[in-house]
Coordinates of C-alpha atoms in Angstrom, one line a residue:
Chain Z
M1 CA -11.5 -17.9 -65.2
V2 CA -13.2 -17.6 -61.9
N3 CA -16.3 -19.7 -61.3
G4 CA -16.4 -20.4 -65.0
K5 CA -17.0 -16.7 -65.9
K6 CA -14.7 -14.8 -68.3
L7 CA -14.8 -11.4 -66.7
V8 CA -15.2 -10.7 -63.0
V9 CA -15.6 -7.2 -61.8
S10 CA -14.9 -6.7 -58.1
A11 CA -13.4 -4.2 -55.8
S12 CA -9.8 -4.4 -54.7
P13 CA -7.8 -6.2 -53.2
H14 CA -7.5 -8.7 -56.1
L15 CA -4.5 -10.6 -55.0
R16 CA -4.9 -12.3 -51.7
T17 CA -2.3 -14.2 -49.8
K18 CA -3.1 -17.3 -48.0
T19 CA -1.0 -16.3 -45.0
T20 CA -3.0 -15.9 -41.8
T21 CA -2.1 -15.0 -38.3
T22 CA -2.6 -18.6 -37.2
K23 CA -0.2 -19.8 -39.9
I24 CA 2.5 -17.3 -38.8
M25 CA 2.1 -18.3 -35.2
L26 CA 2.2 -22.0 -36.1
D27 CA 5.6 -21.3 -37.9
V28 CA 6.9 -19.6 -34.7
I29 CA 5.8 -22.5 -32.6
I30 CA 7.6 -24.9 -35.0
A31 CA 10.7 -22.7 -34.9
L32 CA 10.7 -22.9 -31.1
I33 CA 10.5 -26.7 -31.0
P34 CA 14.3 -27.3 -31.3
A35 CA 15.0 -25.0 -28.4
L36 CA 12.3 -26.7 -26.3
V37 CA 13.7 -30.1 -27.1
A38 CA 17.2 -29.0 -26.2
S39 CA 16.0 -27.6 -22.9
V40 CA 14.2 -30.9 -22.1
I41 CA 17.5 -32.7 -22.7
F42 CA 19.5 -30.3 -20.6
F43 CA 17.1 -29.4 -17.8
G44 CA 14.9 -32.5 -17.6
P45 CA 11.1 -33.2 -17.9
K46 CA 10.2 -30.4 -15.5
T47 CA 10.7 -28.1 -18.6
L48 CA 7.6 -29.5 -20.1
L49 CA 5.6 -28.9 -16.9
V50 CA 6.7 -25.2 -16.7
T51 CA 5.9 -24.8 -20.4
A52 CA 2.5 -26.5 -20.0
V53 CA 1.6 -24.1 -17.1
T54 CA 2.6 -20.9 -19.0
V55 CA 0.9 -21.9 -22.2
A56 CA -2.3 -23.1 -20.5
T57 CA -2.5 -20.0 -18.3
A58 CA -1.8 -17.7 -21.3
V59 CA -4.6 -19.3 -23.4
L60 CA -7.0 -19.3 -20.5
S61 CA -6.2 -15.6 -19.6
E62 CA -6.8 -14.6 -23.3
Y63 CA -10.1 -16.5 -23.3
I64 CA -11.3 -14.9 -20.1
A65 CA -10.1 -11.4 -20.9
R66 CA -11.8 -11.4 -24.3
K67 CA -15.0 -12.8 -22.8
V68 CA -15.1 -10.2 -20.0
M69 CA -14.4 -7.4 -22.4
K70 CA -17.1 -8.7 -24.8
R71 CA -14.8 -8.9 -27.8
H72 CA -14.6 -11.8 -30.3
N73 CA -12.4 -14.6 -29.1
T74 CA -8.9 -14.7 -30.5
I75 CA -7.4 -17.8 -28.9
G76 CA -7.7 -19.6 -32.3
D77 CA -4.9 -17.4 -33.7
L78 CA -2.4 -19.2 -31.4
S79 CA -0.7 -15.9 -30.4
A80 CA -1.4 -16.7 -26.8
V81 CA 0.3 -20.1 -27.2
V82 CA 3.4 -18.4 -28.6
T83 CA 3.5 -15.9 -25.8
G84 CA 3.2 -18.6 -23.2
L85 CA 5.9 -20.7 -25.0
I86 CA 8.4 -17.8 -25.2
L87 CA 7.7 -16.9 -21.6
A88 CA 8.5 -20.4 -20.5
L89 CA 11.8 -20.4 -22.4
N90 CA 12.7 -17.2 -20.4
L91 CA 12.2 -18.8 -17.0
P92 CA 14.7 -20.8 -14.9
V93 CA 13.8 -24.5 -14.7
N94 CA 13.1 -24.6 -10.9
V95 CA 10.8 -21.6 -11.0
P96 CA 7.8 -22.2 -8.8
L97 CA 4.8 -22.9 -11.0
W98 CA 2.6 -20.2 -9.5
I99 CA 5.2 -17.6 -10.5
A100 CA 5.1 -19.0 -14.1
A101 CA 1.3 -18.7 -14.1
I102 CA 1.5 -15.1 -12.8
G103 CA 3.9 -14.3 -15.6
S104 CA 1.4 -15.5 -18.2
V105 CA -1.5 -13.5 -16.7
V106 CA 0.6 -10.3 -16.7
A107 CA 1.7 -11.0 -20.3
I108 CA -1.7 -11.6 -21.7
I109 CA -4.0 -9.5 -19.6
V110 CA -2.0 -6.5 -18.6
V111 CA 0.4 -6.1 -21.5
K112 CA -1.7 -7.4 -24.4
Q113 CA -5.5 -7.3 -23.7
F114 CA -5.6 -4.0 -21.8
F115 CA -4.2 -2.4 -24.9
G116 CA -6.6 -4.0 -27.3
G117 CA -5.3 -7.5 -27.9
I118 CA -3.1 -8.9 -30.7
G119 CA -1.4 -6.2 -32.8
Q120 CA -2.2 -3.4 -30.4
N121 CA 0.3 -4.1 -27.6
F122 CA 3.1 -1.5 -27.4
A123 CA 5.6 -3.8 -25.7
N124 CA 6.4 -7.5 -26.1
P125 CA 4.2 -9.4 -23.7
A126 CA 6.7 -12.2 -22.9
I127 CA 9.5 -9.7 -22.3
T128 CA 7.5 -7.4 -20.1
A129 CA 6.2 -10.4 -18.1
R130 CA 9.7 -11.6 -17.6
I131 CA 10.8 -8.2 -16.3
V132 CA 7.8 -8.0 -14.0
L133 CA 8.7 -11.4 -12.6
L134 CA 12.4 -10.5 -12.3
L135 CA 11.5 -7.3 -10.3
S136 CA 8.9 -9.1 -8.2
F137 CA 10.5 -12.4 -7.3
A138 CA 14.2 -11.7 -7.7
T139 CA 15.3 -14.7 -5.6
H140 CA 13.3 -17.2 -7.7
M141 CA 14.2 -15.6 -11.1
S142 CA 18.0 -15.2 -10.8
G143 CA 20.8 -15.2 -8.4
S144 CA 22.0 -18.6 -7.2
E145 CA 18.9 -20.4 -8.4
W146 CA 20.2 -21.5 -11.8
V147 CA 20.3 -25.3 -12.2
A148 CA 23.4 -26.9 -13.7
P149 CA 22.6 -28.6 -17.0
L150 CA 22.1 -32.3 -17.1
S151 CA 22.0 -32.4 -13.3
W152 CA 18.5 -33.9 -13.4
L153 CA 20.1 -37.2 -14.6
G154 CA 22.1 -37.5 -11.4
K155 CA 21.0 -38.5 -7.9
A156 CA 20.8 -35.0 -6.5
D157 CA 17.5 -33.1 -7.0
A158 CA 19.2 -30.1 -8.5
V159 CA 22.7 -28.8 -8.6
T160 CA 22.8 -25.0 -8.7
T161 CA 25.4 -23.0 -10.4
A162 CA 25.9 -19.5 -11.8
T163 CA 25.4 -18.5 -15.4
P164 CA 28.4 -18.1 -17.6
L165 CA 27.7 -14.3 -17.8
A166 CA 28.0 -14.1 -14.0
L167 CA 31.1 -16.3 -14.0
Y168 CA 33.0 -14.8 -16.9
G169 CA 35.9 -12.7 -15.7
K170 CA 35.9 -14.0 -12.2
E171 CA 39.2 -15.4 -10.8
G172 CA 39.3 -19.2 -10.8
A173 CA 35.8 -19.7 -12.1
V174 CA 35.3 -22.7 -14.5
I175 CA 33.3 -21.5 -17.5
P176 CA 31.9 -23.8 -20.1
T177 CA 33.9 -24.3 -23.3
L178 CA 32.8 -22.5 -26.5
F179 CA 31.4 -25.9 -27.8
D180 CA 29.3 -26.3 -24.6
M181 CA 28.0 -22.9 -25.1
F182 CA 27.1 -23.6 -28.7
I183 CA 25.1 -26.8 -27.9
G184 CA 23.6 -25.3 -24.8
N185 CA 25.4 -27.3 -22.0
R186 CA 25.3 -24.4 -19.6
A187 CA 23.2 -22.8 -16.9
G188 CA 20.5 -20.3 -17.8
S189 CA 16.9 -19.9 -18.6
L190 CA 15.1 -22.9 -20.2
G191 CA 15.3 -21.9 -23.8
E192 CA 18.2 -19.5 -24.0
T193 CA 21.1 -21.9 -23.6
C194 CA 21.1 -23.9 -26.8
T195 CA 22.5 -21.5 -29.4
V196 CA 22.4 -24.1 -32.2
A197 CA 18.7 -24.8 -31.7
L198 CA 17.8 -21.1 -31.6
L199 CA 19.8 -20.6 -34.8
I200 CA 17.9 -23.4 -36.5
G201 CA 14.6 -21.9 -35.4
G202 CA 15.7 -18.4 -36.4
I203 CA 16.9 -19.5 -39.9
Y204 CA 13.6 -21.4 -40.3
L205 CA 11.6 -18.3 -39.6
I206 CA 13.7 -16.2 -42.0
A207 CA 13.5 -18.9 -44.7
R208 CA 9.7 -19.0 -44.3
K209 CA 9.7 -15.2 -44.5
V210 CA 7.9 -15.0 -41.2
I211 CA 10.6 -12.6 -39.9
S212 CA 13.1 -10.5 -41.8
F213 CA 16.8 -11.0 -41.3
K214 CA 17.2 -7.2 -40.7
I215 CA 16.5 -6.9 -36.9
P216 CA 18.5 -10.0 -35.8
V217 CA 21.4 -9.1 -38.0
A218 CA 21.5 -5.5 -36.9
Y219 CA 21.1 -6.5 -33.3
L220 CA 23.7 -9.2 -33.2
G221 CA 26.1 -7.3 -35.5
S222 CA 26.1 -4.1 -33.5
F223 CA 26.4 -6.0 -30.3
A224 CA 29.3 -8.1 -31.6
L225 CA 31.1 -5.0 -32.8
I226 CA 30.9 -3.3 -29.4
M227 CA 31.9 -6.5 -27.6
L228 CA 34.9 -6.9 -30.0
I229 CA 36.1 -3.5 -29.1
A230 CA 35.5 -4.1 -25.4
G231 CA 37.2 -7.4 -25.6
F232 CA 40.3 -5.9 -27.3
V233 CA 40.5 -3.2 -24.7
K234 CA 40.2 -5.8 -21.9
E235 CA 42.4 -8.6 -23.3
D236 CA 44.7 -6.6 -25.6
S237 CA 44.9 -9.3 -28.3
V238 CA 42.7 -10.0 -31.3
G239 CA 42.3 -13.7 -30.6
A240 CA 41.2 -13.2 -27.0
A241 CA 38.8 -10.4 -28.2
L242 CA 37.2 -12.8 -30.7
E243 CA 36.8 -15.5 -28.0
Y244 CA 35.3 -12.9 -25.7
T245 CA 32.8 -11.8 -28.4
A246 CA 31.8 -15.4 -29.1
Y247 CA 31.1 -16.0 -25.4
Q248 CA 29.1 -12.9 -25.2
L249 CA 27.1 -13.7 -28.3
M250 CA 26.1 -17.2 -27.0
S251 CA 25.5 -16.3 -23.4
G252 CA 22.4 -14.8 -21.8
G253 CA 19.2 -14.6 -23.7
L254 CA 20.7 -12.8 -26.7
M255 CA 19.9 -15.4 -29.4
L256 CA 16.4 -16.0 -28.1
G257 CA 15.8 -12.3 -27.8
A258 CA 17.3 -11.4 -31.2
F259 CA 15.3 -14.0 -33.3
F260 CA 12.1 -14.4 -31.4
M261 CA 11.4 -11.4 -29.2
A262 CA 12.9 -8.3 -31.0
T263 CA 11.1 -9.4 -34.2
D264 CA 7.6 -9.3 -32.8
Y265 CA 5.5 -7.6 -35.5
S266 CA 3.4 -5.2 -33.4
T267 CA 6.4 -4.0 -31.3
S268 CA 9.0 -3.5 -34.0
P269 CA 9.2 -0.9 -36.8
I270 CA 7.8 -1.6 -40.3
N271 CA 10.3 0.1 -42.5
T272 CA 13.8 -1.2 -43.4
D273 CA 15.5 1.8 -42.0
G274 CA 13.5 1.6 -38.9
K275 CA 14.3 -2.1 -38.5
Y276 CA 18.0 -1.4 -38.6
I277 CA 17.7 1.5 -36.1
F278 CA 15.7 -0.8 -33.8
G279 CA 18.2 -3.6 -34.1
V280 CA 21.3 -1.4 -33.6
G281 CA 19.6 0.3 -30.6
C282 CA 18.9 -3.1 -29.0
G283 CA 22.5 -4.1 -29.6
I284 CA 23.9 -1.0 -28.1
I285 CA 21.7 -1.1 -25.0
T286 CA 22.4 -4.8 -24.4
A287 CA 26.1 -4.2 -24.7
L288 CA 26.1 -1.2 -22.4
I289 CA 24.1 -3.0 -19.7
R290 CA 26.4 -6.1 -19.9
L291 CA 29.5 -4.0 -19.8
F292 CA 28.6 -1.2 -17.3
G293 CA 25.3 -2.2 -15.7
S294 CA 24.7 -3.7 -12.3
L295 CA 22.7 -6.6 -13.7
P296 CA 24.6 -9.4 -15.6
E297 CA 22.0 -9.5 -18.4
G298 CA 20.3 -6.7 -20.4
V299 CA 18.6 -8.3 -23.4
S300 CA 15.1 -8.0 -22.0
F301 CA 15.6 -4.4 -20.9
A302 CA 17.1 -3.5 -24.2
I303 CA 14.2 -4.9 -26.2
L304 CA 11.6 -3.3 -23.9
I305 CA 13.3 0.1 -24.1
M306 CA 13.4 -0.1 -27.9
N307 CA 9.8 -1.3 -28.0
L308 CA 8.8 2.0 -26.3
L309 CA 10.8 3.9 -28.9
V310 CA 9.2 2.2 -31.9
P311 CA 6.5 4.9 -32.5
H312 CA 9.3 7.6 -32.7
I313 CA 11.4 5.4 -35.0
E314 CA 8.4 4.9 -37.3
K315 CA 7.9 8.7 -37.3
I316 CA 11.4 9.5 -38.5
T317 CA 11.6 6.7 -41.0
T318 CA 8.3 7.2 -42.7
P319 CA 9.0 7.2 -46.4
K320 CA 8.1 10.3 -48.4
P321 CA 5.4 9.5 -51.0
F322 CA 6.7 10.2 -54.6
G323 CA 5.8 13.7 -55.8
T324 CA 5.0 15.3 -52.5
P325 CA 6.6 18.6 -51.8
K326 CA 9.6 19.0 -49.6
K327 CA 9.1 19.8 -45.9
E328 CA 10.6 23.3 -46.0
K329 CA 8.1 24.2 -48.7
K330 CA 5.2 23.1 -46.6
A331 CA 6.4 25.2 -43.7
K332 CA 6.8 28.2 -45.9
E333 CA 3.3 27.8 -47.3
A334 CA 1.9 27.6 -43.8
D335 CA 3.7 30.8 -42.9
A336 CA 2.3 32.5 -46.0
K337 CA -1.2 31.5 -44.8
Chain M
M1 CA -18.5 31.3 -13.8
A2 CA -19.8 27.9 -12.8
E3 CA -23.5 27.4 -12.8
K4 CA -25.5 27.4 -9.6
K5 CA -25.6 24.0 -8.0
S6 CA -26.8 22.5 -4.7
L7 CA -24.1 21.9 -2.1
G8 CA -24.7 18.2 -2.2
K9 CA -23.8 18.2 -5.9
E10 CA -20.7 20.3 -5.2
F11 CA -19.6 17.6 -2.8
R12 CA -20.5 14.5 -4.8
K13 CA -18.7 15.7 -8.1
G14 CA -15.4 15.3 -6.3
L15 CA -16.0 11.6 -5.6
I16 CA -16.3 10.0 -9.0
A17 CA -17.3 12.3 -11.9
E18 CA -14.5 14.9 -11.3
N19 CA -12.3 12.8 -9.0
P20 CA -9.1 14.8 -8.9
V21 CA -6.7 11.9 -9.3
L22 CA -8.6 9.4 -11.5
R23 CA -10.6 11.8 -13.7
L24 CA -8.7 15.1 -13.8
V25 CA -5.3 13.4 -13.4
L26 CA -4.0 16.0 -11.0
G27 CA -1.6 15.4 -8.2
T28 CA -0.2 12.3 -9.8
C29 CA 3.2 12.6 -8.2
P30 CA 2.1 12.4 -4.5
T31 CA -0.4 9.8 -5.6
L32 CA 2.2 7.4 -6.9
A33 CA 4.7 8.2 -4.1
T34 CA 2.5 7.8 -1.1
S35 CA 0.1 5.0 -2.1
T36 CA 2.5 2.2 -1.2
S37 CA 0.4 1.4 1.9
V38 CA -3.1 2.2 3.0
A39 CA -1.9 3.9 6.2
N40 CA 0.4 6.2 4.2
A41 CA -2.4 6.9 1.7
L42 CA -4.9 7.7 4.5
G43 CA -2.4 10.1 6.2
M44 CA -1.6 11.9 3.0
G45 CA -5.2 12.1 2.0
I46 CA -6.3 13.6 5.4
A47 CA -3.5 16.1 5.4
A48 CA -4.2 17.3 1.9
T49 CA -7.9 17.5 2.6
L50 CA -7.4 19.7 5.6
V51 CA -5.1 22.1 3.6
L52 CA -7.6 22.0 0.7
I53 CA -10.6 23.0 2.8
C54 CA -8.8 25.7 4.7
S55 CA -7.1 27.2 1.6
N56 CA -10.4 27.1 -0.4
I57 CA -12.2 29.0 2.4
V58 CA -9.5 31.7 2.7
I59 CA -9.0 32.1 -1.0
S60 CA -12.8 32.4 -1.5
L61 CA -13.0 35.1 1.2
L62 CA -10.2 37.0 -0.4
R63 CA -11.3 36.5 -4.0
K64 CA -12.4 40.1 -4.5
V65 CA -9.3 41.5 -2.8
I66 CA -6.6 39.6 -4.7
P67 CA -5.7 41.3 -8.0
S68 CA -5.9 38.7 -10.8
K69 CA -2.4 39.5 -12.1
V70 CA -0.8 38.2 -8.9
R71 CA -3.3 35.7 -7.9
I72 CA -1.0 32.6 -8.3
P73 CA 1.7 33.9 -5.8
A74 CA -1.1 35.0 -3.5
Y75 CA -2.7 31.5 -3.6
I76 CA 0.6 29.8 -3.0
V77 CA 1.3 32.0 0.1
I78 CA -2.1 31.0 1.5
I79 CA -1.6 27.3 0.7
A80 CA 1.9 27.3 2.1
S81 CA 0.7 28.8 5.4
F82 CA -1.8 26.0 5.9
V83 CA 0.7 23.3 4.8
T84 CA 3.1 24.6 7.5
I85 CA 0.4 24.4 10.1
V86 CA -0.6 20.9 9.0
Q87 CA 3.0 19.8 9.0
M88 CA 3.6 21.1 12.5
I89 CA 0.5 19.3 13.7
V90 CA 1.5 16.0 12.0
K91 CA 5.1 16.3 13.5
A92 CA 3.7 16.9 16.9
F93 CA 1.0 14.2 17.1
V94 CA 1.9 11.5 14.4
P95 CA 5.7 11.7 14.1
A96 CA 5.7 8.2 12.4
L97 CA 3.5 9.5 9.6
D98 CA 5.8 12.5 9.1
E99 CA 8.7 10.1 8.8
S100 CA 7.1 7.8 6.2
L101 CA 5.7 10.6 4.1
G102 CA 9.0 12.5 4.2
V103 CA 9.2 15.3 1.7
F104 CA 5.8 14.7 0.3
L105 CA 4.1 16.4 3.3
P106 CA 5.7 19.8 2.7
L107 CA 5.2 19.2 -1.1
I108 CA 1.5 19.5 -0.6
V109 CA 2.2 23.2 -1.2
V110 CA 2.7 22.6 -4.9
N111 CA 0.0 19.9 -5.1
C112 CA -1.9 20.5 -8.4
I113 CA -5.2 19.6 -6.9
I114 CA -5.1 22.4 -4.3
L115 CA -3.9 25.1 -6.6
G116 CA -6.2 23.7 -9.3
R117 CA -9.3 24.1 -7.0
A118 CA -8.2 27.5 -5.9
E119 CA -7.9 28.6 -9.6
A120 CA -10.9 26.8 -11.0
F121 CA -13.3 27.1 -8.1
A122 CA -12.5 29.0 -4.9
G123 CA -11.4 32.1 -6.8
K124 CA -14.8 32.5 -8.4
N125 CA -17.3 31.0 -5.9
P126 CA -18.8 31.9 -2.5
V127 CA -17.3 30.6 0.7
I128 CA -19.6 27.8 1.7
A129 CA -19.6 26.3 -1.8
S130 CA -15.8 26.5 -1.9
A131 CA -15.5 24.7 1.5
V132 CA -17.8 22.0 0.3
D133 CA -16.0 21.7 -3.0
G134 CA -12.7 21.4 -1.1
L135 CA -14.2 18.7 1.2
G136 CA -15.5 16.7 -1.8
M137 CA -12.2 16.9 -3.7
G138 CA -10.3 16.0 -0.6
V139 CA -12.4 13.0 0.1
G140 CA -12.1 12.0 -3.6
F141 CA -8.4 12.3 -3.4
T142 CA -8.2 10.2 -0.2
M143 CA -10.5 7.6 -1.7
A144 CA -8.4 7.2 -4.8
L145 CA -5.2 7.1 -2.7
C146 CA -6.7 4.4 -0.4
C147 CA -7.9 2.3 -3.3
M148 CA -4.4 2.4 -4.9
G149 CA -2.8 1.9 -1.5
A150 CA -4.9 -1.2 -0.8
V151 CA -4.1 -2.8 -4.1
R152 CA -0.4 -2.1 -3.9
E153 CA -0.1 -3.1 -0.3
I154 CA -2.0 -6.4 -0.5
L155 CA -0.2 -7.5 -3.7
G156 CA 3.2 -5.9 -3.1
A157 CA 3.7 -6.4 0.6
G158 CA 1.1 -9.0 1.5
T159 CA -0.4 -6.9 4.3
F160 CA -3.4 -4.7 4.8
L161 CA -3.5 -1.6 7.0
A162 CA 0.0 -2.3 8.3
G163 CA 1.3 0.7 10.3
I164 CA -2.2 1.9 11.0
K165 CA -1.2 1.9 14.7
D166 CA 0.9 5.0 14.2
L167 CA -2.0 6.8 12.7
L168 CA -4.4 5.7 15.4
A169 CA -1.9 6.8 18.1
V170 CA -3.7 10.2 18.0
F171 CA -6.8 8.6 19.6
G172 CA -5.0 6.4 22.1
D173 CA -2.9 3.3 22.3
F174 CA -4.3 0.6 20.0
S175 CA -2.8 -2.9 19.7
F176 CA -4.4 -3.4 16.2
N177 CA -1.8 -3.0 13.5
G178 CA -3.3 -4.4 10.3
F179 CA -3.7 -7.8 8.8
T180 CA -1.1 -10.1 7.3
I181 CA -2.5 -11.5 4.1
I182 CA 0.6 -13.3 2.6
P183 CA 2.7 -14.6 5.5
E184 CA 6.4 -14.2 5.2
G185 CA 8.5 -17.3 4.4
G186 CA 5.4 -19.2 3.1
A187 CA 5.0 -20.9 -0.3
I188 CA 3.8 -17.7 -1.9
S189 CA 5.6 -14.4 -1.7
P190 CA 4.2 -11.0 -2.5
M191 CA 4.9 -9.3 -5.9
L192 CA 7.4 -6.7 -5.0
I193 CA 6.9 -4.8 -8.2
F194 CA 3.6 -3.3 -6.9
I195 CA 5.5 -1.4 -4.2
L196 CA 7.9 -0.1 -6.8
A197 CA 7.1 2.7 -9.2
P198 CA 6.0 0.5 -12.2
G199 CA 3.4 -1.3 -10.1
G200 CA 2.1 2.1 -9.0
F201 CA 1.6 3.1 -12.7
F202 CA -0.1 -0.3 -13.4
T203 CA -2.5 0.2 -10.5
F204 CA -3.1 3.9 -11.5
G205 CA -4.0 3.1 -15.0
I206 CA -6.3 0.2 -14.1
L207 CA -8.1 2.3 -11.5
M208 CA -8.4 5.2 -14.0
A209 CA -10.1 2.8 -16.4
C210 CA -12.5 1.7 -13.7
A211 CA -13.4 5.3 -12.7
N212 CA -13.9 6.1 -16.4
K213 CA -16.3 3.2 -16.7
L214 CA -18.2 4.2 -13.5
A215 CA -18.5 7.8 -14.7
E216 CA -19.7 6.7 -18.1
K217 CA -22.4 4.6 -16.5
K218 CA -23.7 7.8 -14.9
G219 CA -23.9 9.5 -18.2
K220 CA -20.7 11.6 -17.8
P221 CA -18.3 12.0 -20.7
R222 CA -15.4 9.6 -20.9
A223 CA -12.0 11.2 -20.2
E224 CA -10.2 10.8 -23.5
L225 CA -7.0 12.0 -25.0
G226 CA -7.8 15.0 -27.2
G227 CA -11.2 16.5 -27.7
C228 CA -11.9 19.3 -25.3
Q229 CA -15.6 18.5 -25.0
A230 CA -14.8 15.2 -23.4
C231 CA -12.8 16.8 -20.7
P232 CA -14.3 16.5 -17.2
M233 CA -13.4 20.2 -16.6
A234 CA -15.2 21.3 -19.7
K235 CA -17.7 23.5 -18.0
N236 CA -15.1 25.5 -16.1
C237 CA -12.9 26.0 -19.1
A238 CA -12.4 29.6 -20.2
L239 CA -11.2 28.6 -23.7
L240 CA -14.3 26.5 -24.4
A241 CA -16.5 29.3 -23.2
D242 CA -15.0 31.5 -25.9
G243 CA -15.8 28.8 -28.4
K244 CA -12.2 27.8 -28.8
D245 CA -10.4 24.5 -28.3
C246 CA -7.1 23.9 -26.6
S247 CA -6.1 21.5 -29.3
E248 CA -6.6 24.3 -31.9
E249 CA -4.3 26.5 -29.8
K250 CA -1.6 23.9 -29.8
E251 CA -1.8 23.5 -33.5
D252 CA -1.5 27.2 -33.9
K253 CA 1.7 27.2 -31.9
A254 CA 3.1 24.2 -33.7
V255 CA 2.8 26.0 -37.1

């Protein structure tokens, strides 16, 4: 009974979902709030300033780009806010604010709007922006610039330290305990340190069906498996290998990347098989960069490389519609022609 | 055969409408490699233009002598001779440029623009038209390189025209050696990525879009992927003249 009429004849679709882009993006923002709160606790109120700059610049860039290109405005779908937020969580706390702003401009204008806006970008804007910043301003983005957690409470302006990934395996280095790693009491980018907050956010997104569990599980699973083997080769005992794997899983930007960046709709495959291939690929590349690469961290590069492979993954995982002839038959028919 | 045109038109087409780098997408490799600074770009552009004009003239003169079966080797020999001459001149008078361009100076031999013009234009047209075509294409190449060089140098190194002193050394001793736009050790540092290869590709793509827009304003077809009619080279294409399409040919091969 629609509008009091018994029979309504209309063209499909008949079933409509109430989900909109704005609602999905709002869910992602909600899921990122625990990580943001944790980073304010560990790295101080400057976190909020960095976040405000990236989000404001991202929204402004989106508005200006759409206006200049004479397209309808899309700042209402909140995707620019999410990009700005994720980018902020990828930056160190003492990053100069103008660098954070450049990151947002690169993410929104170069990576997203030049390719047609939301849904059209071939690579994750926040990841690409992070890599551009890393290659452009190496001293500000990594190296000895990491601020020790909770140092904002003390008298000194900032105490710098190295990240656990850079410390691990060095003689005499004091690395955080596994518990510290879990709650986020370690050096690193703003949003990547607190494993528990990221897990809460990730599980919220999976429970709300915003993201599927397939990519994070394939990513983390394949990564853990390789690290377990590597740990066993290195330490020669199962216990030490497990500890090594746990450290590796909770360090760097792995959790943030696996739940929030690898699962980006427009830059990850649609099919189940494709999602598993994508996740496993990310896991393998991350592990290879961490084990053999010259950089300590490889999550962003792994996700970017797999982003570029997505069209090919889609091609090989396209399901065959029921009843269509087999491939060889098609080729033979073409030959006969 | 290309239709008859005035010499002015032959010259102007190389600038925007058929710009070798931004519209025909030829010579991408030297473009990306030597556009890290304006001085390098200018040096590379002038060297390539000289080779292009000379080789176009000689190839056009010999166009009725060279048998078409061996035309490519013949063109390469002619081009290589001029590249050798230009390289010797550069080594003698601007050694600093020779050092900064490195292997890309001798590699002008295999520059697609020069061989492309020999094949598409000089091999079929009279001498004066070929020389003007070479000059137009060379100026277009130099312009595109300098635009890319300016963007990459200002954003990536924070300077403009740095190293121009070495280039001006031919005309005498100048104290002018470019501007510093972003001072070293200041609050703002240049974006290193623009000097690196990825920044080169960013700049390349954005400039290509601009050239596309400019050409579209003048009523020329947009350069698009696929679709032979939209190709800026359409009127020189032998396949199209036969009423075929290179996309059709590819499909035939795929099956």
